[in-house]
mmCIF file of N, CA, C and O in Angstrom:
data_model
loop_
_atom_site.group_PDB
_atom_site.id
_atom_site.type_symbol
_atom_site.label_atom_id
_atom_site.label_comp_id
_atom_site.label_asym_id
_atom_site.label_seq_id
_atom_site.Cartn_x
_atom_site.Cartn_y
_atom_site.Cartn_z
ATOM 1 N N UNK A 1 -14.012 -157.574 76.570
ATOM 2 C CA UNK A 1 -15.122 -158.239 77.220
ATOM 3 C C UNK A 1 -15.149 -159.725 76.875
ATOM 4 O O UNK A 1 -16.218 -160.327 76.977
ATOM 5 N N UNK A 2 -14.160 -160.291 76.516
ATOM 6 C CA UNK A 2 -13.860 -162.032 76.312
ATOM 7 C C UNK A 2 -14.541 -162.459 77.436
ATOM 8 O O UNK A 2 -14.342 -161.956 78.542
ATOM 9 N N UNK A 3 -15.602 -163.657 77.163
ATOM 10 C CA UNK A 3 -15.997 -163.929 78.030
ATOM 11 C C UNK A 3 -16.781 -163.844 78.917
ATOM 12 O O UNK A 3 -16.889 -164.552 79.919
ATOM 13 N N UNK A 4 -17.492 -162.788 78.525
ATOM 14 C CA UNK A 4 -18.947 -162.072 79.287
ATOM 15 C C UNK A 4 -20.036 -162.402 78.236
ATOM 16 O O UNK A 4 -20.047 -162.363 77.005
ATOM 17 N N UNK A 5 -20.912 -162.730 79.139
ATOM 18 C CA UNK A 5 -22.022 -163.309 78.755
ATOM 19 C C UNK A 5 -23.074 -162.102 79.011
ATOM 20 O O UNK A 5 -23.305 -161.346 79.954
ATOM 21 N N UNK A 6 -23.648 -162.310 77.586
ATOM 22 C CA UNK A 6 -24.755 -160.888 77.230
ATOM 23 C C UNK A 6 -26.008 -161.274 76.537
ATOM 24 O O UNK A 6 -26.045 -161.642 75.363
ATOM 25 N N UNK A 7 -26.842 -161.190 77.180
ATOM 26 C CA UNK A 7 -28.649 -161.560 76.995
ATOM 27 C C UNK A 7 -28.889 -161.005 75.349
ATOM 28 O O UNK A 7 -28.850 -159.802 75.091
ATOM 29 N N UNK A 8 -29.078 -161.797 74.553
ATOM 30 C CA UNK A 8 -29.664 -161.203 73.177
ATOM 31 C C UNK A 8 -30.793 -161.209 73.499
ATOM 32 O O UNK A 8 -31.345 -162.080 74.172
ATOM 33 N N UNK A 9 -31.383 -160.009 72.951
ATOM 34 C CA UNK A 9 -32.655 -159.426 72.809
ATOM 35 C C UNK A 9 -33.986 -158.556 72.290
ATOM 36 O O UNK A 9 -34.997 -157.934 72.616
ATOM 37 N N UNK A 10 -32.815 -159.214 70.809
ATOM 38 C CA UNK A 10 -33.055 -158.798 69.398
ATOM 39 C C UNK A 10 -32.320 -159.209 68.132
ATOM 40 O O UNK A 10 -31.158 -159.599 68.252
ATOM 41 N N UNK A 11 -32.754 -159.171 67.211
ATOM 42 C CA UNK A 11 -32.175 -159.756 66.134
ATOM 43 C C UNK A 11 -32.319 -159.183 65.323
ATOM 44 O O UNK A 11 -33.499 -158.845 65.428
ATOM 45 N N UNK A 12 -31.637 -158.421 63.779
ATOM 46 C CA UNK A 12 -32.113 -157.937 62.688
ATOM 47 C C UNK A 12 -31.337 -158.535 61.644
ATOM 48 O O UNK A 12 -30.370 -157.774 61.628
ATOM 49 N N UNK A 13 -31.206 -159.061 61.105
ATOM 50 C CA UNK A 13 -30.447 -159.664 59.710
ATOM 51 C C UNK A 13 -29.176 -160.456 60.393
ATOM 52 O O UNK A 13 -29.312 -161.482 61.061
ATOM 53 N N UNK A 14 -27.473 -159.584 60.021
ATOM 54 C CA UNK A 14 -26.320 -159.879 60.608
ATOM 55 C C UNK A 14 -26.203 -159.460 61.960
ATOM 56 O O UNK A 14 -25.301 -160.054 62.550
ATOM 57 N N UNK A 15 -26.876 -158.558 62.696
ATOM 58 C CA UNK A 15 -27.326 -157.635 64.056
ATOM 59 C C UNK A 15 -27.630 -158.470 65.277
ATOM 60 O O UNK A 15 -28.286 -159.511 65.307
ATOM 61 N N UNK A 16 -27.226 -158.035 65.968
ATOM 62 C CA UNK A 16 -28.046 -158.876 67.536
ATOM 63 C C UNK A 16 -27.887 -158.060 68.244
ATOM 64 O O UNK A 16 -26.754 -157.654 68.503
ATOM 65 N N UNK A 17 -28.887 -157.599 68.739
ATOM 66 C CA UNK A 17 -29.099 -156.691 69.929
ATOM 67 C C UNK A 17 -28.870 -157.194 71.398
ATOM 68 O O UNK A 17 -29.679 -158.092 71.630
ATOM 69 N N UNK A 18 -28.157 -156.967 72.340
ATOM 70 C CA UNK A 18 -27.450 -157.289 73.424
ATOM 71 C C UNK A 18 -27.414 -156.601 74.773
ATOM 72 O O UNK A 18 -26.944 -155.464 74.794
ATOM 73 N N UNK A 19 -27.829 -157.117 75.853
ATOM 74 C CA UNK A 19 -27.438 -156.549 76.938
ATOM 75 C C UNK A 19 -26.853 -156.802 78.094
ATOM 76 O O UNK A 19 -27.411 -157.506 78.936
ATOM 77 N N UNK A 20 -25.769 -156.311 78.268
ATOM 78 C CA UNK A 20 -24.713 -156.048 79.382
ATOM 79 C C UNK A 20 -25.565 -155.717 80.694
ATOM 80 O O UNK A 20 -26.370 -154.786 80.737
ATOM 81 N N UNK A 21 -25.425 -156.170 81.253
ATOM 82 C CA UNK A 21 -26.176 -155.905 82.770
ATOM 83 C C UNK A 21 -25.281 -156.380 83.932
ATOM 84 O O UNK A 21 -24.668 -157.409 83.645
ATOM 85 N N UNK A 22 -25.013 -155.834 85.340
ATOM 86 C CA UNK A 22 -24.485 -155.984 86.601
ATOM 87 C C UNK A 22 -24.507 -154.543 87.447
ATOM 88 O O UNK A 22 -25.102 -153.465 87.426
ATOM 89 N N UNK A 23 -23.264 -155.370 88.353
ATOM 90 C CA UNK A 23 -22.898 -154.195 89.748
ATOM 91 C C UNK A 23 -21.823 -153.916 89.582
ATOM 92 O O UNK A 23 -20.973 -154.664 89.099
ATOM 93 N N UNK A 24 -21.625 -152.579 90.016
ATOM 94 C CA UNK A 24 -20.429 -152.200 89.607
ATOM 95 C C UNK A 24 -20.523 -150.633 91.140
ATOM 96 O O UNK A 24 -21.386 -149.867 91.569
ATOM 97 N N UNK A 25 -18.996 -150.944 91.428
ATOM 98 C CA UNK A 25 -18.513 -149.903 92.758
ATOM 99 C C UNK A 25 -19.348 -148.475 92.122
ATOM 100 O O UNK A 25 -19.130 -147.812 91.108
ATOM 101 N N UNK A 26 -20.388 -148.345 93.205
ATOM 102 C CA UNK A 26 -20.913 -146.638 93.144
ATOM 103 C C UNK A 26 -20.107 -145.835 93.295
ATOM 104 O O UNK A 26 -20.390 -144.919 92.523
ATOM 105 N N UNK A 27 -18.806 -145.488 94.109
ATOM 106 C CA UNK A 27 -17.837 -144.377 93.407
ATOM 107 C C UNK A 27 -17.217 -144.523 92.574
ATOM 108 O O UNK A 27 -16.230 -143.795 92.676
ATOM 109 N N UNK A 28 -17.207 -145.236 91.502
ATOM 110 C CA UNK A 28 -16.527 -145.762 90.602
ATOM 111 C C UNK A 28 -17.096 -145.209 89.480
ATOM 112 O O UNK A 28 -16.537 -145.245 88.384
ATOM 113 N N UNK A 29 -18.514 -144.533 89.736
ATOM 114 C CA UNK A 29 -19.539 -143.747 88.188
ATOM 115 C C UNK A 29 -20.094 -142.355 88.996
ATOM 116 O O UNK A 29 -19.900 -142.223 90.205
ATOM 117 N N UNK A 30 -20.597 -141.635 88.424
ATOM 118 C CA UNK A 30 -20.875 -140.237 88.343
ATOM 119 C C UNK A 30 -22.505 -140.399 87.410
ATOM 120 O O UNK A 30 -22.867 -141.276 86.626
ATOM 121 N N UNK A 31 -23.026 -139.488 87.771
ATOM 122 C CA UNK A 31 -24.014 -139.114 87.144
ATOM 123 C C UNK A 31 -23.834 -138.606 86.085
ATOM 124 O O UNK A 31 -22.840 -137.880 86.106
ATOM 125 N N UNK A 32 -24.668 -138.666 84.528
ATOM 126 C CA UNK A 32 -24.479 -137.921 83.816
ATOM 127 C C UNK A 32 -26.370 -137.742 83.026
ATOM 128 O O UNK A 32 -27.402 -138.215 83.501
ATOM 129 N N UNK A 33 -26.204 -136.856 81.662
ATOM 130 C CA UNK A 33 -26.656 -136.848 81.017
ATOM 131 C C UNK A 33 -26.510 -137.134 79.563
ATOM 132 O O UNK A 33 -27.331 -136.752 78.729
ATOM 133 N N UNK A 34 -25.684 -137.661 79.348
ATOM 134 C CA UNK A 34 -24.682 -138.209 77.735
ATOM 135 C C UNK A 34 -25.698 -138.805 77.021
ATOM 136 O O UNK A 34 -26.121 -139.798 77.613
ATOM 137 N N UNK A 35 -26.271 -138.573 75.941
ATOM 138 C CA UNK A 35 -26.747 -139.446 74.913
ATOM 139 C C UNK A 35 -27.660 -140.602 76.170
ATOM 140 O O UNK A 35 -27.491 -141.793 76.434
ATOM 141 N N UNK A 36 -28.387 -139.825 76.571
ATOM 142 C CA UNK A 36 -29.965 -140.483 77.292
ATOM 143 C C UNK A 36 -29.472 -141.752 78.188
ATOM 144 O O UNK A 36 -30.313 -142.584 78.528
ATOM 145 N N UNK A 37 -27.947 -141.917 78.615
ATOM 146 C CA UNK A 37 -27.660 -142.459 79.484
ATOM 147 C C UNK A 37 -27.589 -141.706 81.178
ATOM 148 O O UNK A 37 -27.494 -140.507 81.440
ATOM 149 N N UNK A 38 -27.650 -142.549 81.872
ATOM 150 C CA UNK A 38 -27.974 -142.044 83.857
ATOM 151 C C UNK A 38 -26.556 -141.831 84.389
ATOM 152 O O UNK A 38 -26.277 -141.028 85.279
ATOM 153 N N UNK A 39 -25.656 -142.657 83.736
ATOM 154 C CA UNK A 39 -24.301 -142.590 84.369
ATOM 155 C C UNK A 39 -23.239 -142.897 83.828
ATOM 156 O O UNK A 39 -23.346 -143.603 82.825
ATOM 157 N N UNK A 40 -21.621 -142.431 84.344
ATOM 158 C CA UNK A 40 -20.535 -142.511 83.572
ATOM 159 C C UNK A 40 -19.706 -143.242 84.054
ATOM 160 O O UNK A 40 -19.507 -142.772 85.175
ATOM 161 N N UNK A 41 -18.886 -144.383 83.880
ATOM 162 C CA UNK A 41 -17.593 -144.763 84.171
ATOM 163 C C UNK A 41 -16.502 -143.407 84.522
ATOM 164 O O UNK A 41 -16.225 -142.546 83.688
ATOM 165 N N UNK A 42 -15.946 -143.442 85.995
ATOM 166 C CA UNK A 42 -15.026 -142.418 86.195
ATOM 167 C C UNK A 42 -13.887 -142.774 86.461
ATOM 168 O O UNK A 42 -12.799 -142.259 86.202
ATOM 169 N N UNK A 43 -14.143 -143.608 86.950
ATOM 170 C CA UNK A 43 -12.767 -144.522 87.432
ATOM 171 C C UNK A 43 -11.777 -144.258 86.573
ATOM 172 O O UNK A 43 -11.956 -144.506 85.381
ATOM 173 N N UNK A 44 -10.547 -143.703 87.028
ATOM 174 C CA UNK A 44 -9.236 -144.080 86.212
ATOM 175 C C UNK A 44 -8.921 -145.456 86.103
ATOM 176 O O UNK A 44 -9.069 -146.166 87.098
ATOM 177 N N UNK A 45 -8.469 -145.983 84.933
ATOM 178 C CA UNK A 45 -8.347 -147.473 84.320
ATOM 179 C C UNK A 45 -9.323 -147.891 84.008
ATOM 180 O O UNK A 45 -9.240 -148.598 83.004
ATOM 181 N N UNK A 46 -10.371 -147.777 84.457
ATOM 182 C CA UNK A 46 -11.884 -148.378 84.507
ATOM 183 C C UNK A 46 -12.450 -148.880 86.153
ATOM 184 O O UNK A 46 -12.022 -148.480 87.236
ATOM 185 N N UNK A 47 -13.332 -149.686 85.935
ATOM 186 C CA UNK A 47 -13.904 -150.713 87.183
ATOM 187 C C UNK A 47 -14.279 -151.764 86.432
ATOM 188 O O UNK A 47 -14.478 -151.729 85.218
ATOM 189 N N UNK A 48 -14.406 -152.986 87.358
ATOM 190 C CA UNK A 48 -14.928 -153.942 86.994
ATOM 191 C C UNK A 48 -16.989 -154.137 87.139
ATOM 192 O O UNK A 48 -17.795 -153.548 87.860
ATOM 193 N N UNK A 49 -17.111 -154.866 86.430
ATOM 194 C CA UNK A 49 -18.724 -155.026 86.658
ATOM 195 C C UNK A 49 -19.012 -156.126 87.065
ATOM 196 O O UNK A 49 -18.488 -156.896 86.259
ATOM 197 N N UNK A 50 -19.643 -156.833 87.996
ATOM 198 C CA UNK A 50 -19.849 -157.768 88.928
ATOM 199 C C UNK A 50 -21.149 -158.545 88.211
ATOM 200 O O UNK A 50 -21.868 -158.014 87.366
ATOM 201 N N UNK A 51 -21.316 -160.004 88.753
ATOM 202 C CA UNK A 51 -22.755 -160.355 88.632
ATOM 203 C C UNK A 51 -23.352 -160.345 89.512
ATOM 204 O O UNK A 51 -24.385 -161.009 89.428
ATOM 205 N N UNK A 52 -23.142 -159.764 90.578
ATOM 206 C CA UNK A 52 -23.489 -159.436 92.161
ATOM 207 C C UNK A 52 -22.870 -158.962 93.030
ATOM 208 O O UNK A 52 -21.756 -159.471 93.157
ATOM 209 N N UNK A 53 -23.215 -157.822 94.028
ATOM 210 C CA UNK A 53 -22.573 -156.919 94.355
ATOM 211 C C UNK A 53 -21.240 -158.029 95.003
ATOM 212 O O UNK A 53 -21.398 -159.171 95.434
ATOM 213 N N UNK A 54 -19.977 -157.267 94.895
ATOM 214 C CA UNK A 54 -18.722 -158.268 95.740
ATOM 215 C C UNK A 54 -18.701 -159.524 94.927
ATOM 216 O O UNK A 54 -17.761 -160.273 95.195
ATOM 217 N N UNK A 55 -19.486 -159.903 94.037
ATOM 218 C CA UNK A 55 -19.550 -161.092 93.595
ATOM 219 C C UNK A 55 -18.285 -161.364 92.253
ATOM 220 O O UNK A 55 -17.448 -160.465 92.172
ATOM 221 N N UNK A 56 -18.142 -162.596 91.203
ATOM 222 C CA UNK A 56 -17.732 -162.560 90.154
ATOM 223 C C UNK A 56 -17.262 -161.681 89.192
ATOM 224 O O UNK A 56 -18.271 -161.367 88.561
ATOM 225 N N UNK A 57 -16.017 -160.926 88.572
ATOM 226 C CA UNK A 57 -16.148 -160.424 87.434
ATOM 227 C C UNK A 57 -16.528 -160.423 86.231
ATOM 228 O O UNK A 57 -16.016 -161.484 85.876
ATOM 229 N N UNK A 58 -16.941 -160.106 85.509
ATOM 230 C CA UNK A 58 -18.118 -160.486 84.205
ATOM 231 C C UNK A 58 -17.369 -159.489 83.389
ATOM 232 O O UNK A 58 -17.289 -160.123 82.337
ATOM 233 N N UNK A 59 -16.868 -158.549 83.201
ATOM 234 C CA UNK A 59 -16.344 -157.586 82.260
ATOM 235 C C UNK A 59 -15.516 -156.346 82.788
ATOM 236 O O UNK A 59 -15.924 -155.811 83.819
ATOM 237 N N UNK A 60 -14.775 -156.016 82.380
ATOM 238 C CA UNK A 60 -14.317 -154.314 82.755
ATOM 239 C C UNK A 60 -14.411 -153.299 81.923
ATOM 240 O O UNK A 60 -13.814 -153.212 80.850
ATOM 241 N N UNK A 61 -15.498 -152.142 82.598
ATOM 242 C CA UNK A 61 -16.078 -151.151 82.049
ATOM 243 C C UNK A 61 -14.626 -150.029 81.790
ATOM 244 O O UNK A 61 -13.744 -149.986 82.647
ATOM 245 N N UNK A 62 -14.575 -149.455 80.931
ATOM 246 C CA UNK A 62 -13.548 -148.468 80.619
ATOM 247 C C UNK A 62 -13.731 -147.234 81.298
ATOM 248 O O UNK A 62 -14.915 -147.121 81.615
ATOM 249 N N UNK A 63 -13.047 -146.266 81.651
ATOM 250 C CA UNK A 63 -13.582 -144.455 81.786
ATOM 251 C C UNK A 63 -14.430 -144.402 80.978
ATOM 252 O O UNK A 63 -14.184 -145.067 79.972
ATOM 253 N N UNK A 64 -15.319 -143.901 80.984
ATOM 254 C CA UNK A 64 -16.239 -142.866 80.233
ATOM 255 C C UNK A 64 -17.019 -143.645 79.545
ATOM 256 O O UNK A 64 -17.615 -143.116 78.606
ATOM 257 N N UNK A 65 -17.234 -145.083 79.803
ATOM 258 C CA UNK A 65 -18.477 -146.330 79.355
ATOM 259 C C UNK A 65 -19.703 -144.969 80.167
ATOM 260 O O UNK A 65 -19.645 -144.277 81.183
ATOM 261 N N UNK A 66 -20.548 -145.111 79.220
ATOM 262 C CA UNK A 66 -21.930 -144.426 79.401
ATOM 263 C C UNK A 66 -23.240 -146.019 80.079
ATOM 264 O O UNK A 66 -23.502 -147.004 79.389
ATOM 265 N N UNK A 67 -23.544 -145.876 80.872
ATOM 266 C CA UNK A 67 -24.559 -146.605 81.286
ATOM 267 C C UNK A 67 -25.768 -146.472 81.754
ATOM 268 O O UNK A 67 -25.950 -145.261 81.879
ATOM 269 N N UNK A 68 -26.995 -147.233 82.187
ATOM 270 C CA UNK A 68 -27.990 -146.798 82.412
ATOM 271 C C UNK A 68 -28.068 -147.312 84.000
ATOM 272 O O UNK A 68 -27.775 -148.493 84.187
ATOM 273 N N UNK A 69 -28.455 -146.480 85.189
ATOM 274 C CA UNK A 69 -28.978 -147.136 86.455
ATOM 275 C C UNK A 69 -30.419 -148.001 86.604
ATOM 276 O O UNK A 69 -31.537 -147.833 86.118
ATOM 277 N N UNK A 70 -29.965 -148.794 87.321
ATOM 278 C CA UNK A 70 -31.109 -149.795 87.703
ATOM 279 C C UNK A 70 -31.852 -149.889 88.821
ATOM 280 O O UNK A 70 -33.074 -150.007 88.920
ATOM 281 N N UNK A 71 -30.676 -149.803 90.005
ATOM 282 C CA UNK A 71 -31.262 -150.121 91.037
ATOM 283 C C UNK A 71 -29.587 -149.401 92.325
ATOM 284 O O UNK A 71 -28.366 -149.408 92.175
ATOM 285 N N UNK A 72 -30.217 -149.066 93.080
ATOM 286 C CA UNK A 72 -28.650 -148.990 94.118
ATOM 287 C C UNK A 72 -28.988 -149.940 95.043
ATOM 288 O O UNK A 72 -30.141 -150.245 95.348
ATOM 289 N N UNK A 73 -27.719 -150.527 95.606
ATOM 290 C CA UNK A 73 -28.114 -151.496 97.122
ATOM 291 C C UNK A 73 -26.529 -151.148 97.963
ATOM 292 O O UNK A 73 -25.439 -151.670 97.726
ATOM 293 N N UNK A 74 -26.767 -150.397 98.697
ATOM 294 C CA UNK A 74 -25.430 -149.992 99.816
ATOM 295 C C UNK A 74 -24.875 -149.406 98.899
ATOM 296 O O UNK A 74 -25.452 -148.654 98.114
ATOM 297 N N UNK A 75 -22.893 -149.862 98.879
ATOM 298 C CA UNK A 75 -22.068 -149.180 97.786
ATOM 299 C C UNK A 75 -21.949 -149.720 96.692
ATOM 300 O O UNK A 75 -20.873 -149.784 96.098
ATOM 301 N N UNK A 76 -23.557 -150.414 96.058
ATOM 302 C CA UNK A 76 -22.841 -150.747 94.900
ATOM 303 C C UNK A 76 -24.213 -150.273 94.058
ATOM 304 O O UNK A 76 -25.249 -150.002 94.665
ATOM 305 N N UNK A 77 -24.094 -150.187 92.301
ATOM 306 C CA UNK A 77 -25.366 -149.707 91.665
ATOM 307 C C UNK A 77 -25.029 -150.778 90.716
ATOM 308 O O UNK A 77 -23.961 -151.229 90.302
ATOM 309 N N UNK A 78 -26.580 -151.114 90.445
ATOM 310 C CA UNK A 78 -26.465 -152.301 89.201
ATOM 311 C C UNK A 78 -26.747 -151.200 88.257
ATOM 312 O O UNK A 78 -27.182 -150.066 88.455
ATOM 313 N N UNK A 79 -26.373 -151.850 87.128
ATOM 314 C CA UNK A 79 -26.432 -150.856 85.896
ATOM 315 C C UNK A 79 -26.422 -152.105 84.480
ATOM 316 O O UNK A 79 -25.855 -153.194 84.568
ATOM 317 N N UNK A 80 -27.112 -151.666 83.355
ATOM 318 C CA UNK A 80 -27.462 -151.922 82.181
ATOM 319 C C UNK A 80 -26.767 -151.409 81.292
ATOM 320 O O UNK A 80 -26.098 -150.431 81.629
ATOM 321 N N UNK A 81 -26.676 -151.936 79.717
ATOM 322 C CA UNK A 81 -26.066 -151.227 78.943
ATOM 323 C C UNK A 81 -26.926 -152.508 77.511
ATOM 324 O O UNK A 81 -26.885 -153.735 77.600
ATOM 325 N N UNK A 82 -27.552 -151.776 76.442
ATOM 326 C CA UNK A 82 -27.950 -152.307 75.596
ATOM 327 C C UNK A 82 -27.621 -152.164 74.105
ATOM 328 O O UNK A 82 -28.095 -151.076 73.776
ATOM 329 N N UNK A 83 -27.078 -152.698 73.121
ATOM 330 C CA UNK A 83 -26.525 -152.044 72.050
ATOM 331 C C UNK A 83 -26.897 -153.407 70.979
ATOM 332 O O UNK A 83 -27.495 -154.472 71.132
ATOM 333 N N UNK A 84 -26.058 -152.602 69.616
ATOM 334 C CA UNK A 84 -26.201 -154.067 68.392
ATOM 335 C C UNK A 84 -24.648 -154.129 68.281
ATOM 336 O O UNK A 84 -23.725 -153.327 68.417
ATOM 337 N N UNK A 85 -24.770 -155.351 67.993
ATOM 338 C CA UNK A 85 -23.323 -155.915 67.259
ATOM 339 C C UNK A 85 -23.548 -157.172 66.161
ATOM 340 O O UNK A 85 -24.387 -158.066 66.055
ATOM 341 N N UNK A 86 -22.438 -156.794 65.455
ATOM 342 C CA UNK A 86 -22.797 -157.680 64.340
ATOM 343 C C UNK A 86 -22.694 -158.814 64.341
ATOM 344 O O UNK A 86 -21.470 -158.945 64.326
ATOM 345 N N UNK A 87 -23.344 -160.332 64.352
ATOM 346 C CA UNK A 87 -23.283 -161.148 64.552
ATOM 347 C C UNK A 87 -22.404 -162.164 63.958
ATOM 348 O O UNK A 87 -22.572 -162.309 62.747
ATOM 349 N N UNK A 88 -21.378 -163.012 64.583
ATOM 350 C CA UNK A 88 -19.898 -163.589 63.610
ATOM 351 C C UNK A 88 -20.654 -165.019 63.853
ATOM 352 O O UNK A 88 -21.227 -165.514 64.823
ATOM 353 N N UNK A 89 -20.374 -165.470 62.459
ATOM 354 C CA UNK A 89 -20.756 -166.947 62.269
ATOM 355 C C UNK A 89 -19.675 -167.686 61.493
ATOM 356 O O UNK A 89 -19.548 -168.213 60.388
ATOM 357 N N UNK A 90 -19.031 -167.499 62.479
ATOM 358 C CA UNK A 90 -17.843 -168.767 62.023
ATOM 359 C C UNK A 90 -16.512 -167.857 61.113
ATOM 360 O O UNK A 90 -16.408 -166.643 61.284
ATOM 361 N N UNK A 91 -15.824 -168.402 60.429
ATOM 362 C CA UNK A 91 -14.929 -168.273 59.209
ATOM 363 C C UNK A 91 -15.544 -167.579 57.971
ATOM 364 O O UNK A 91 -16.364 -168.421 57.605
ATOM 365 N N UNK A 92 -15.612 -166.773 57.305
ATOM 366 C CA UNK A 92 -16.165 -166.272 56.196
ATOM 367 C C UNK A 92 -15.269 -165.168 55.425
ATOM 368 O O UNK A 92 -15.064 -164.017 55.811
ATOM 369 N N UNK A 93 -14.795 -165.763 54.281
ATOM 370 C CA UNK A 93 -14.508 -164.923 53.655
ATOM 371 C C UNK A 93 -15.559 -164.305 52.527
ATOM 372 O O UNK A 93 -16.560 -164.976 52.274
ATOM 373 N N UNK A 94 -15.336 -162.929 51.782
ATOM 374 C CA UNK A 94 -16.320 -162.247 51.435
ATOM 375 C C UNK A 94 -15.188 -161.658 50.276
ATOM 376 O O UNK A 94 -15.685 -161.524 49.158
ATOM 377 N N UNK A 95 -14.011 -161.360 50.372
ATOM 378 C CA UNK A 95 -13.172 -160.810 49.409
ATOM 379 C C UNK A 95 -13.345 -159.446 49.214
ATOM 380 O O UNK A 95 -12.332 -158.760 49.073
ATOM 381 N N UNK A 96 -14.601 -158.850 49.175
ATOM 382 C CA UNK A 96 -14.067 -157.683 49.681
ATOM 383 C C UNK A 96 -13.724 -156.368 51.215
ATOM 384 O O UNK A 96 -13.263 -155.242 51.405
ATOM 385 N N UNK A 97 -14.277 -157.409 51.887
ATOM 386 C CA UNK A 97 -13.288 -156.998 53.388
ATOM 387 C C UNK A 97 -14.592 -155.820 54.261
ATOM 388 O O UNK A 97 -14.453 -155.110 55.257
ATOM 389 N N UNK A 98 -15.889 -156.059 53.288
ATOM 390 C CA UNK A 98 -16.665 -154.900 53.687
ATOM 391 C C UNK A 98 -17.850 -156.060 54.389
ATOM 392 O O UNK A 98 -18.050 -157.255 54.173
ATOM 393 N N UNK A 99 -18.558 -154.954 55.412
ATOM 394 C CA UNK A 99 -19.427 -155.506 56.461
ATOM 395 C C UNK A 99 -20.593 -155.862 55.474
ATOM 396 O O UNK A 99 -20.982 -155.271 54.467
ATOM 397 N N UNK A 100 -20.855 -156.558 55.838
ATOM 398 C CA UNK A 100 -22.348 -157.125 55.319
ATOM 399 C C UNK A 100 -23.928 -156.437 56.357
ATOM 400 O O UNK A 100 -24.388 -156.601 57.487
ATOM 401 N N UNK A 101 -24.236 -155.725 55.248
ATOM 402 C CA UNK A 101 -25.614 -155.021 55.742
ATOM 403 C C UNK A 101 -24.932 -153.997 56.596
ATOM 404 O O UNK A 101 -23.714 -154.008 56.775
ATOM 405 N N UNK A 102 -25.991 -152.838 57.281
ATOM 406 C CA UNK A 102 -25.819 -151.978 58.079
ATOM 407 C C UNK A 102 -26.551 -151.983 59.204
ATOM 408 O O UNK A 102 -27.753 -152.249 59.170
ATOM 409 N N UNK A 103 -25.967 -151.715 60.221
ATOM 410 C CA UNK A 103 -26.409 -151.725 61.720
ATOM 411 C C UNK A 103 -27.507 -150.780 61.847
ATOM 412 O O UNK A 103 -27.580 -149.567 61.656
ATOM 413 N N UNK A 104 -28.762 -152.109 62.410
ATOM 414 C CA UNK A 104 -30.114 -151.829 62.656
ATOM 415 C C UNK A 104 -30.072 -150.349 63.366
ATOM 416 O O UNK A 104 -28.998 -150.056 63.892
ATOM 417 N N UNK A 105 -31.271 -149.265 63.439
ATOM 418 C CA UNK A 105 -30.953 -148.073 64.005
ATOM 419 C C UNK A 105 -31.871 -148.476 65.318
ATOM 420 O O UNK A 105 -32.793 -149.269 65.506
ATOM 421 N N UNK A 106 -31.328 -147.760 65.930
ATOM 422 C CA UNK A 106 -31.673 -147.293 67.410
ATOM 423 C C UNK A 106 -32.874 -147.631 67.827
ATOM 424 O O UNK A 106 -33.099 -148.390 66.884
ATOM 425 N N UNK A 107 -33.689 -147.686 68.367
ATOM 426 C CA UNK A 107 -35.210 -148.084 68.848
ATOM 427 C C UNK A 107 -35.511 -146.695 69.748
ATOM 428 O O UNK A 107 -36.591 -146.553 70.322
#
């Protein structure tokens, strides 16, 4: 995902909470029920996720990326995806090679 731009929308210590949002080809996902997500990446190789339907690429979703639906418009469904990642600030060594703090839990 080099290069995709993702709305922070949370913060906890080293943590930033993040969300992935676009359009992405409606036969390209399946419905599911997985871990309180609406839908699945099916696509063999993946699909790409748009910033508007037909529009820009912004990222490519893998098989089996779990996502949430938003909205449908013709053949395409916007879809969400919200998570933490640990926040990199620059160069840092630490010496012993271990993460600093533990990833905020779930909301």
């Amino acid at each position: 995902m080099q290069g995709t731009s993702l709305a922070v929308v949370g913060r906890q210590g080293d943590w930033v909470e993040v969300t992935l949002q676009g359009w992405i080809w409606s036969r390209s996902v399946a419905a599911t029920d997985r871990n309180g997500f609406s839908l699945i990446v099916t696509a063999t190789g993946g699909e790409n996720l748009r910033d508007e339907p037909g529009g820009r690429i912004s990222a490519r979703l893998l098989q089996g990326f779990l996502l949430h639906q938003v909205e449908s418009r013709g053949q395409w469904t916007r879809v969400r995806r919200t998570g933490w990642m640990q926040q990199w600030r620059g160069r840092r060594q630490t010496g012993s090679g271990r993460r600093r703090g533990s990833r905020p839990h779930h909301r």
